mmCIF file of C-alpha atoms and ligand atoms in Angstrom:
data_model
loop_
_atom_site.group_PDB
_atom_site.id
_atom_site.type_symbol
_atom_site.label_atom_id
_atom_site.label_comp_id
_atom_site.label_asym_id
_atom_site.label_seq_id
_atom_site.Cartn_x
_atom_site.Cartn_y
_atom_site.Cartn_z
ATOM 1 C CA MET A 1 -23.838 31.009 4.553
ATOM 2 C CA PRO A 2 -21.466 29.730 2.185
ATOM 3 C CA PRO A 3 -22.078 25.854 1.696
ATOM 4 C CA LYS A 4 -19.985 23.360 3.849
ATOM 5 C CA ILE A 5 -17.216 21.659 1.509
ATOM 6 C CA ALA A 6 -16.202 17.801 1.724
ATOM 7 C CA VAL A 7 -13.463 16.352 -0.267
ATOM 8 C CA VAL A 8 -13.044 13.249 -0.882
ATOM 9 C CA THR A 9 -10.161 11.257 -2.218
ATOM 10 C CA GLY A 10 -10.538 8.074 -4.204
ATOM 11 C CA ALA A 11 -14.003 9.283 -4.744
ATOM 12 C CA ASN A 12 -14.975 7.415 -7.720
ATOM 13 C CA SER A 13 -15.210 3.756 -6.529
ATOM 14 C CA GLY A 14 -15.741 1.987 -3.821
ATOM 15 C CA ILE A 15 -16.023 3.252 -0.317
ATOM 16 C CA GLY A 16 -14.871 7.135 -1.452
ATOM 17 C CA PHE A 17 -17.747 6.712 -3.749
ATOM 18 C CA GLU A 18 -20.339 5.662 -1.044
ATOM 19 C CA THR A 19 -19.003 8.829 1.450
ATOM 20 C CA ALA A 20 -19.019 11.237 -1.244
ATOM 21 C CA LYS A 21 -22.946 10.391 -2.248
ATOM 22 C CA GLU A 22 -23.986 10.306 1.367
ATOM 23 C CA LEU A 23 -22.015 13.103 2.116
ATOM 24 C CA ALA A 24 -23.816 15.104 -0.974
ATOM 25 C CA ALA A 25 -27.251 13.696 0.103
ATOM 26 C CA GLN A 26 -26.119 15.493 3.739
ATOM 27 C CA ASP A 27 -26.175 19.067 1.855
ATOM 28 C CA TYR A 28 -22.468 18.833 1.428
ATOM 29 C CA TYR A 29 -20.900 20.279 -1.205
ATOM 30 C CA VAL A 30 -18.973 17.510 -2.524
ATOM 31 C CA VAL A 31 -15.406 17.823 -4.282
ATOM 32 C CA MET A 32 -14.380 14.410 -5.444
ATOM 33 C CA VAL A 33 -10.559 14.036 -6.107
ATOM 34 C CA CYS A 34 -9.825 11.370 -8.341
ATOM 35 C CA ARG A 35 -6.705 10.229 -10.806
ATOM 36 C CA ASN A 36 -9.031 9.504 -13.382
ATOM 37 C CA LEU A 37 -11.472 12.393 -14.539
ATOM 38 C CA ASN A 38 -13.770 9.996 -17.246
ATOM 39 C CA LYS A 39 -14.353 7.751 -13.942
ATOM 40 C CA ALA A 40 -14.916 10.613 -11.952
ATOM 41 C CA ALA A 41 -17.385 12.053 -14.454
ATOM 42 C CA ARG A 42 -19.179 8.583 -14.577
ATOM 43 C CA SER A 43 -19.334 8.557 -10.546
ATOM 44 C CA ALA A 44 -20.348 12.168 -10.310
ATOM 45 C CA GLN A 45 -22.844 12.062 -12.559
ATOM 46 C CA ILE A 46 -24.492 8.725 -10.481
ATOM 47 C CA ILE A 47 -24.076 11.408 -7.064
ATOM 48 C CA THR A 48 -26.181 14.025 -8.752
ATOM 49 C CA GLN A 49 -29.063 11.570 -10.024
ATOM 50 C CA GLN A 50 -29.126 10.234 -6.963
ATOM 51 C CA THR A 51 -29.220 12.868 -4.539
ATOM 52 C CA GLY A 52 -29.935 15.940 -6.418
ATOM 53 C CA ALA A 53 -26.836 17.769 -5.139
ATOM 54 C CA ALA A 54 -24.422 19.287 -7.643
ATOM 55 C CA VAL A 55 -20.130 17.750 -7.035
ATOM 56 C CA ASP A 56 -17.133 19.074 -8.064
ATOM 57 C CA ILE A 57 -14.429 16.880 -9.551
ATOM 58 C CA MET A 58 -10.719 17.617 -9.338
ATOM 59 C CA GLN A 59 -8.037 15.805 -10.770
ATOM 60 C CA ALA A 60 -5.389 14.244 -8.482
ATOM 61 C CA ASP A 61 -2.644 11.178 -8.855
ATOM 62 C CA LEU A 62 -1.657 10.744 -5.509
ATOM 63 C CA ALA A 63 1.546 8.777 -6.431
ATOM 64 C CA SER A 64 3.076 12.114 -8.130
ATOM 65 C CA PHE A 65 3.845 14.871 -5.746
ATOM 66 C CA ALA A 66 3.881 17.719 -8.306
ATOM 67 C CA SER A 67 0.609 15.972 -9.298
ATOM 68 C CA ILE A 68 -0.883 16.784 -5.788
ATOM 69 C CA HIS A 69 0.857 20.557 -5.455
ATOM 70 C CA ASN A 70 -1.081 21.069 -8.583
ATOM 71 C CA PHE A 71 -4.113 19.997 -7.269
ATOM 72 C CA ALA A 72 -3.914 21.288 -3.746
ATOM 73 C CA GLN A 73 -2.916 25.096 -5.551
ATOM 74 C CA ASN A 74 -5.904 24.937 -7.887
ATOM 75 C CA TYR A 75 -8.228 23.908 -4.367
ATOM 76 C CA LEU A 76 -7.134 26.918 -2.436
ATOM 77 C CA ASN A 77 -7.540 29.378 -5.562
ATOM 78 C CA ARG A 78 -11.077 27.869 -6.102
ATOM 79 C CA TYR A 79 -12.187 27.546 -1.987
ATOM 80 C CA ASP A 80 -11.597 28.950 0.750
ATOM 81 C CA ARG A 81 -12.857 26.622 3.165
ATOM 82 C CA LEU A 82 -12.749 22.826 3.983
ATOM 83 C CA ASP A 83 -15.219 21.400 6.676
ATOM 84 C CA ILE A 84 -14.079 17.755 5.984
ATOM 85 C CA LEU A 85 -11.613 16.211 4.574
ATOM 86 C CA ILE A 86 -11.995 12.542 3.829
ATOM 87 C CA ASN A 87 -8.471 10.461 2.877
ATOM 88 C CA ASN A 88 -9.785 7.526 1.473
ATOM 89 C CA ALA A 89 -7.775 7.021 -1.563
ATOM 90 C CA GLY A 90 -5.510 4.110 -1.649
ATOM 91 C CA LEU A 91 -4.188 1.019 -2.680
ATOM 92 C CA TYR A 92 -3.211 -2.476 -2.439
ATOM 93 C CA SER A 93 -0.058 -3.491 -4.629
ATOM 94 C CA ASP A 94 0.824 -7.177 -5.128
ATOM 95 C CA SER A 95 3.813 -6.260 -7.379
ATOM 96 C CA PRO A 96 6.688 -4.119 -6.735
ATOM 97 C CA GLN A 97 5.901 -0.575 -8.125
ATOM 98 C CA GLN A 98 6.882 2.893 -7.263
ATOM 99 C CA THR A 99 5.594 6.511 -7.655
ATOM 100 C CA GLU A 100 6.400 9.181 -9.814
ATOM 101 C CA ASP A 101 8.958 10.146 -7.255
ATOM 102 C CA GLY A 102 10.400 6.934 -6.866
ATOM 103 C CA TYR A 103 8.774 5.637 -3.087
ATOM 104 C CA GLU A 104 7.405 2.094 -3.410
ATOM 105 C CA LEU A 105 3.849 2.859 -4.483
ATOM 106 C CA THR A 106 1.765 1.755 -1.543
ATOM 107 C CA MET A 107 3.670 3.646 1.345
ATOM 108 C CA GLY A 108 4.045 6.049 -1.591
ATOM 109 C CA VAL A 109 0.007 6.872 -1.955
ATOM 110 C CA ASN A 110 -1.158 5.437 1.115
ATOM 111 C CA PHE A 111 0.904 7.618 3.412
ATOM 112 C CA LEU A 112 3.313 9.975 1.441
ATOM 113 C CA GLY A 113 0.433 11.265 -0.943
ATOM 114 C CA THR A 114 -2.100 11.451 1.860
ATOM 115 C CA TYR A 115 0.655 13.267 3.984
ATOM 116 C CA LEU A 116 1.731 15.731 1.263
ATOM 117 C CA LEU A 117 -2.137 16.484 0.289
ATOM 118 C CA THR A 118 -3.255 16.899 3.821
ATOM 119 C CA ARG A 119 -0.364 19.559 4.925
ATOM 120 C CA LEU A 120 -1.179 21.502 1.453
ATOM 121 C CA LEU A 121 -4.887 21.805 2.469
ATOM 122 C CA LEU A 122 -4.624 22.673 5.832
ATOM 123 C CA PRO A 123 -4.830 26.478 5.099
ATOM 124 C CA ALA A 124 -8.334 25.898 4.138
ATOM 125 C CA LEU A 125 -9.072 23.350 7.247
ATOM 126 C CA LEU A 126 -7.603 25.829 9.456
ATOM 127 C CA LYS A 127 -9.779 28.926 7.942
ATOM 128 C CA THR A 128 -12.893 26.554 8.950
ATOM 129 C CA GLU A 129 -14.410 26.468 11.892
ATOM 130 C CA LYS A 130 -14.985 22.740 13.905
ATOM 131 C CA SER A 131 -13.245 20.825 10.322
ATOM 132 C CA ARG A 132 -12.377 17.681 10.527
ATOM 133 C CA ILE A 133 -9.896 14.810 9.012
ATOM 134 C CA VAL A 134 -10.733 11.342 8.723
ATOM 135 C CA ASN A 135 -8.241 8.950 7.421
ATOM 136 C CA ILE A 136 -9.529 5.929 6.012
ATOM 137 C CA ALA A 137 -6.637 3.467 7.268
ATOM 138 C CA SER A 138 -7.252 -0.231 8.170
ATOM 139 C CA ARG A 139 -7.354 -2.804 10.656
ATOM 140 C CA ALA A 140 -4.093 -3.859 8.867
ATOM 141 C CA GLY A 141 -2.281 -1.151 10.452
ATOM 142 C CA PHE A 142 -2.018 -2.429 13.667
ATOM 143 C CA TYR A 143 -0.098 -5.341 12.462
ATOM 144 C CA GLY A 144 2.544 -3.490 10.022
ATOM 145 C CA LYS A 145 6.122 -3.309 10.718
ATOM 146 C CA ILE A 146 8.347 -0.219 9.213
ATOM 147 C CA ASN A 147 11.230 -0.630 8.510
ATOM 148 C CA LEU A 148 12.764 3.633 9.677
ATOM 149 C CA ALA A 149 16.199 2.389 7.891
ATOM 150 C CA LYS A 150 13.864 2.361 4.537
ATOM 151 C CA PRO A 151 10.510 3.365 5.047
ATOM 152 C CA PHE A 152 9.547 4.250 1.428
ATOM 153 C CA HIS A 153 11.427 1.636 -0.237
ATOM 154 C CA GLY A 154 9.726 -1.148 1.567
ATOM 155 C CA PRO A 155 8.073 -4.324 0.411
ATOM 156 C CA HIS A 156 5.278 -4.609 -1.896
ATOM 157 C CA GLY A 157 2.085 -6.801 -0.871
ATOM 158 C CA PHE A 158 0.776 -7.265 2.766
ATOM 159 C CA ARG A 159 3.695 -5.894 4.417
ATOM 160 C CA GLY A 160 3.399 -3.161 2.474
ATOM 161 C CA TYR A 161 -0.126 -2.497 2.494
ATOM 162 C CA SER A 162 0.017 -3.157 6.756
ATOM 163 C CA ALA A 163 2.815 -0.364 7.009
ATOM 164 C CA SER A 164 1.202 2.078 5.077
ATOM 165 C CA LYS A 165 -1.726 1.831 6.986
ATOM 166 C CA LEU A 166 0.125 2.125 10.216
ATOM 167 C CA ALA A 167 2.329 5.242 8.708
ATOM 168 C CA GLN A 168 -1.495 6.543 8.271
ATOM 169 C CA ILE A 169 -2.529 5.978 11.798
ATOM 170 C CA TRP A 170 0.947 7.366 13.374
ATOM 171 C CA PHE A 171 -0.121 10.066 11.220
ATOM 172 C CA THR A 172 -3.505 10.409 12.476
ATOM 173 C CA ILE A 173 -2.091 10.921 15.724
ATOM 174 C CA SER A 174 0.353 12.957 15.371
ATOM 175 C CA LEU A 175 -1.168 15.563 13.427
ATOM 176 C CA ALA A 176 -4.393 15.187 16.323
ATOM 177 C CA GLU A 177 -1.619 16.389 18.647
ATOM 178 C CA GLU A 178 -0.409 19.187 16.601
ATOM 179 C CA LEU A 179 -3.992 20.420 15.779
ATOM 180 C CA LYS A 180 -5.764 19.930 18.983
ATOM 181 C CA ASP A 181 -5.853 23.099 19.882
ATOM 182 C CA LYS A 182 -6.675 24.668 16.364
ATOM 183 C CA GLY A 183 -10.172 22.966 16.531
ATOM 184 C CA ILE A 184 -9.255 20.419 14.052
ATOM 185 C CA LEU A 185 -10.346 16.978 14.919
ATOM 186 C CA VAL A 186 -8.326 14.340 13.096
ATOM 187 C CA ASN A 187 -8.968 10.408 13.157
ATOM 188 C CA ALA A 188 -8.757 7.263 11.378
ATOM 189 C CA VAL A 189 -10.925 4.848 10.485
ATOM 190 C CA SER A 190 -10.797 0.965 10.001
ATOM 191 C CA PRO A 191 -13.749 0.493 7.376
ATOM 192 C CA GLY A 192 -13.838 -3.334 7.442
ATOM 193 C CA ARG A 193 -13.429 -6.133 4.753
ATOM 194 C CA GLY A 194 -15.027 -4.427 1.436
ATOM 195 C CA ALA A 195 -16.215 -5.894 -1.633
ATOM 196 C CA THR A 196 -14.154 -3.344 -3.616
ATOM 197 C CA ASN A 197 -11.778 -2.819 -6.556
ATOM 198 C CA ILE A 198 -8.877 -3.047 -4.148
ATOM 199 C CA TRP A 199 -8.270 -6.483 -4.239
ATOM 200 C CA ARG A 200 -6.670 -6.685 -7.673
ATOM 201 C CA GLY A 201 -3.755 -7.917 -9.068
ATOM 202 C CA GLU A 202 -2.623 -10.822 -11.095
ATOM 203 C CA SER A 203 -0.250 -12.496 -8.707
ATOM 204 C CA LEU A 204 -0.518 -16.222 -7.712
ATOM 205 C CA MET A 205 -0.730 -14.692 -4.123
ATOM 206 C CA MET A 206 -3.534 -12.143 -4.633
ATOM 207 C CA LYS A 207 -5.353 -15.417 -6.732
ATOM 208 C CA ILE A 208 -5.339 -17.083 -3.607
ATOM 209 C CA VAL A 209 -6.236 -14.478 -1.530
ATOM 210 C CA ARG A 210 -8.619 -12.432 -3.373
ATOM 211 C CA PRO A 211 -11.386 -14.894 -3.203
ATOM 212 C CA PHE A 212 -11.176 -15.012 0.603
ATOM 213 C CA MET A 213 -11.160 -11.006 0.909
ATOM 214 C CA LEU A 214 -14.382 -10.890 -1.092
ATOM 215 C CA ARG A 215 -16.004 -13.949 0.867
ATOM 216 C CA SER A 216 -18.222 -12.257 3.652
ATOM 217 C CA ALA A 217 -16.916 -8.936 2.367
ATOM 218 C CA GLN A 218 -19.381 -6.089 3.646
ATOM 219 C CA SER A 219 -20.707 -3.682 0.776
ATOM 220 C CA ALA A 220 -18.929 -0.427 0.277
ATOM 221 C CA ALA A 221 -21.879 1.476 1.530
ATOM 222 C CA GLU A 222 -21.568 -0.725 4.618
ATOM 223 C CA CYS A 223 -17.659 0.016 4.695
ATOM 224 C CA ALA A 224 -18.480 3.621 4.422
ATOM 225 C CA LYS A 225 -20.655 3.939 7.383
ATOM 226 C CA THR A 226 -17.883 4.267 10.332
ATOM 227 C CA GLY A 227 -15.909 7.161 8.395
ATOM 228 C CA LEU A 228 -19.319 8.976 7.930
ATOM 229 C CA TYR A 229 -19.742 8.685 11.764
ATOM 230 C CA VAL A 230 -16.515 9.811 12.181
ATOM 231 C CA ALA A 231 -16.965 12.869 9.562
ATOM 232 C CA LEU A 232 -20.770 13.746 11.087
ATOM 233 C CA ALA A 233 -20.905 12.665 14.696
ATOM 234 C CA PRO A 234 -22.024 15.508 17.160
ATOM 235 C CA GLU A 235 -19.258 17.217 18.665
ATOM 236 C CA ASP A 236 -19.629 15.324 22.054
ATOM 237 C CA GLU A 237 -19.397 11.852 20.269
ATOM 238 C CA ILE A 238 -15.923 12.332 19.083
ATOM 239 C CA THR A 239 -12.504 13.339 20.539
ATOM 240 C CA THR A 240 -9.210 13.230 18.271
ATOM 241 C CA GLY A 241 -6.255 11.186 17.515
ATOM 242 C CA LEU A 242 -8.235 7.989 17.518
ATOM 243 C CA THR A 243 -8.842 4.901 14.937
ATOM 244 C CA PHE A 244 -12.980 3.629 14.750
ATOM 245 C CA GLU A 245 -14.139 0.812 13.791
ATOM 246 C CA LYS A 246 -18.200 -0.001 13.796
ATOM 247 C CA SER A 247 -18.175 3.583 14.996
ATOM 248 C CA LYS A 248 -16.552 2.774 18.187
ATOM 249 C CA PRO A 249 -13.161 3.946 18.977
ATOM 250 C CA LEU A 250 -10.163 0.676 18.868
ATOM 251 C CA PRO A 251 -8.171 0.454 21.705
ATOM 252 C CA TYR A 252 -4.885 0.899 20.311
ATOM 253 C CA ASN A 253 -1.993 -1.676 20.526
ATOM 254 C CA GLN A 254 1.841 -0.959 21.483
ATOM 255 C CA ARG A 255 2.622 -0.738 17.853
ATOM 256 C CA CYS A 256 0.025 2.158 17.603
ATOM 257 C CA LEU A 257 1.294 4.066 20.425
ATOM 258 C CA ASP A 258 5.317 3.643 19.986
ATOM 259 C CA TYR A 259 6.431 7.437 19.920
ATOM 260 C CA GLN A 260 9.922 7.115 19.050
ATOM 261 C CA PRO A 261 9.448 5.561 14.967
ATOM 262 C CA ARG A 262 5.998 7.508 15.164
ATOM 263 C CA GLN A 263 8.210 10.773 15.550
ATOM 264 C CA GLN A 264 11.161 9.389 13.473
ATOM 265 C CA LEU A 265 8.553 8.455 10.590
ATOM 266 C CA MET A 266 6.330 11.922 10.915
ATOM 267 C CA GLN A 267 9.874 13.716 10.639
ATOM 268 C CA LEU A 268 11.135 11.771 7.325
ATOM 269 C CA ALA A 269 7.945 12.348 5.504
ATOM 270 C CA GLN A 270 8.415 16.210 6.299
ATOM 271 C CA ASP A 271 11.815 16.019 5.240
ATOM 272 C CA ILE A 272 11.176 14.569 1.689
ATOM 273 C CA ILE A 273 8.320 16.936 1.076
ATOM 274 C CA GLN A 274 10.124 19.912 1.678
ATOM 275 C CA GLY A 275 12.306 18.417 -0.740
HETATM 276 N N1 NAP B 301 -11.963 -3.072 0.688
HETATM 277 C C1 NAP B 301 -11.556 -3.129 1.706
HETATM 278 O O1 NAP B 301 -11.619 -3.986 2.221
HETATM 279 C C2 NAP B 301 -10.457 -2.331 2.624
HETATM 280 C C3 NAP B 301 -10.297 -2.317 4.281
HETATM 281 C C4 NAP B 301 -9.634 -1.469 4.402
HETATM 282 C C5 NAP B 301 -9.407 -0.619 4.233
HETATM 283 N N2 NAP B 301 -10.126 -0.072 2.986
HETATM 284 C C6 NAP B 301 -9.335 1.521 2.462
HETATM 285 O O2 NAP B 301 -10.519 2.189 1.583
HETATM 286 C C7 NAP B 301 -10.245 2.826 0.904
HETATM 287 C C8 NAP B 301 -10.819 2.926 -0.125
HETATM 288 O O3 NAP B 301 -10.326 1.574 -1.020
HETATM 289 P P1 NAP B 301 -11.729 0.823 -1.248
HETATM 290 O O4 NAP B 301 -11.748 -0.250 -0.983
HETATM 291 O O5 NAP B 301 -12.877 1.573 -1.850
HETATM 292 O O6 NAP B 301 -11.427 0.554 -3.031
HETATM 293 P P2 NAP B 301 -11.351 1.111 -4.349
HETATM 294 O O7 NAP B 301 -12.868 0.359 -4.929
HETATM 295 O O8 NAP B 301 -10.518 0.370 -5.180
HETATM 296 O O9 NAP B 301 -10.891 2.678 -3.841
HETATM 297 C C9 NAP B 301 -9.959 3.131 -3.906
HETATM 298 C C10 NAP B 301 -10.028 4.574 -4.489
HETATM 299 O O10 NAP B 301 -8.521 4.828 -4.771
HETATM 300 C C11 NAP B 301 -8.317 5.786 -5.774
HETATM 301 N N3 NAP B 301 -6.607 5.949 -6.094
HETATM 302 C C12 NAP B 301 -5.701 4.791 -5.790
HETATM 303 N N4 NAP B 301 -4.352 5.079 -6.183
HETATM 304 C C13 NAP B 301 -4.663 6.559 -6.518
HETATM 305 C C14 NAP B 301 -3.731 7.331 -6.966
HETATM 306 N N5 NAP B 301 -2.585 6.911 -6.787
HETATM 307 N N6 NAP B 301 -4.210 8.742 -7.007
HETATM 308 C C15 NAP B 301 -5.264 8.811 -6.883
HETATM 309 N N7 NAP B 301 -6.486 7.772 -6.286
HETATM 310 C C16 NAP B 301 -6.083 6.887 -6.111
HETATM 311 C C17 NAP B 301 -8.742 4.724 -6.876
HETATM 312 O O11 NAP B 301 -8.949 4.871 -8.034
HETATM 313 P P3 NAP B 301 -9.169 4.203 -9.355
HETATM 314 O O12 NAP B 301 -10.405 3.881 -9.559
HETATM 315 O O13 NAP B 301 -8.992 5.238 -10.599
HETATM 316 O O14 NAP B 301 -8.070 3.156 -9.504
HETATM 317 C C18 NAP B 301 -10.249 4.478 -6.220
HETATM 318 O O15 NAP B 301 -11.079 5.550 -6.209
HETATM 319 C C19 NAP B 301 -8.197 2.780 0.951
HETATM 320 O O16 NAP B 301 -7.760 3.412 1.717
HETATM 321 C C20 NAP B 301 -8.406 1.042 1.576
HETATM 322 O O17 NAP B 301 -7.167 0.729 2.176
HETATM 323 C C21 NAP B 301 -10.525 -0.741 2.143
#
């Protein structure tokens, strides 16, 4: 039997690194998808040293549709299965920035890039029995507001971040519905506040907020636990379309459940990636 394969985006640091390391320890062949190959090589070396497992590294910048297409093509040429896709790569941007394709960076990476990468890897997920997709979202998504008149050119900062995380939760629910008869489970995760590199930036706001975010934050390894649970738990413990926190499903609020805006956002994303 070929080895089970797990793809982890943003696997070079923080929650993604801890997730990749544990999956490697659990005998998955891990493909670390990172934008910076030097950082990825250093992290891969640590994983191999600590687990004895070989890993693969592939390059993708989720702020570039061309880079995501290039990665997915390489992946599908190299592998014919995908057991677990962990969409972990993400950022918080405390200044206005854009992706290569001209979209607000936070929404562009956390949602649009993740959306495109997932769609492009679906052929491998569909070929693999009982595959799973785990989107590392955030509790912030429950408070997100998305202006559907210009969802991909919205604000940066916390408003952009929470909007992008709501979009990830909506994507999780929509994709779970779409794939429910195809044997792929799709869930999201709120990993909890973690002491990672995500809270970076030089704005006054970030300087004030960062110590608060890091105070009593959990370790990245602790934050990785729920995503690992959702990826690895026995089938009878996991359904689909849910968001988990501390390894339990969170009850959705009305914002997460709103059907019309969710459908509209998914259609807009689909229109964009189809060009
Ligand atoms: N830490 C928390 O408190 C917290 C709370 C809720 C949710 N989350 C979510 O957890 C996930 C992991 O974050 P983390 O806390 O572990 O932070 P992190 O250490 O900064 O890790 C983020 C990862 O995403 C990668 N990434 C960022 N932009 C990318 C791009 N354009 N293309 C490809 N990769 C990119 C980073 O690569 P580089 O190293 O090259 O920058 C890094 O590997 C994120 O989705 C985040 O929103 C975190």
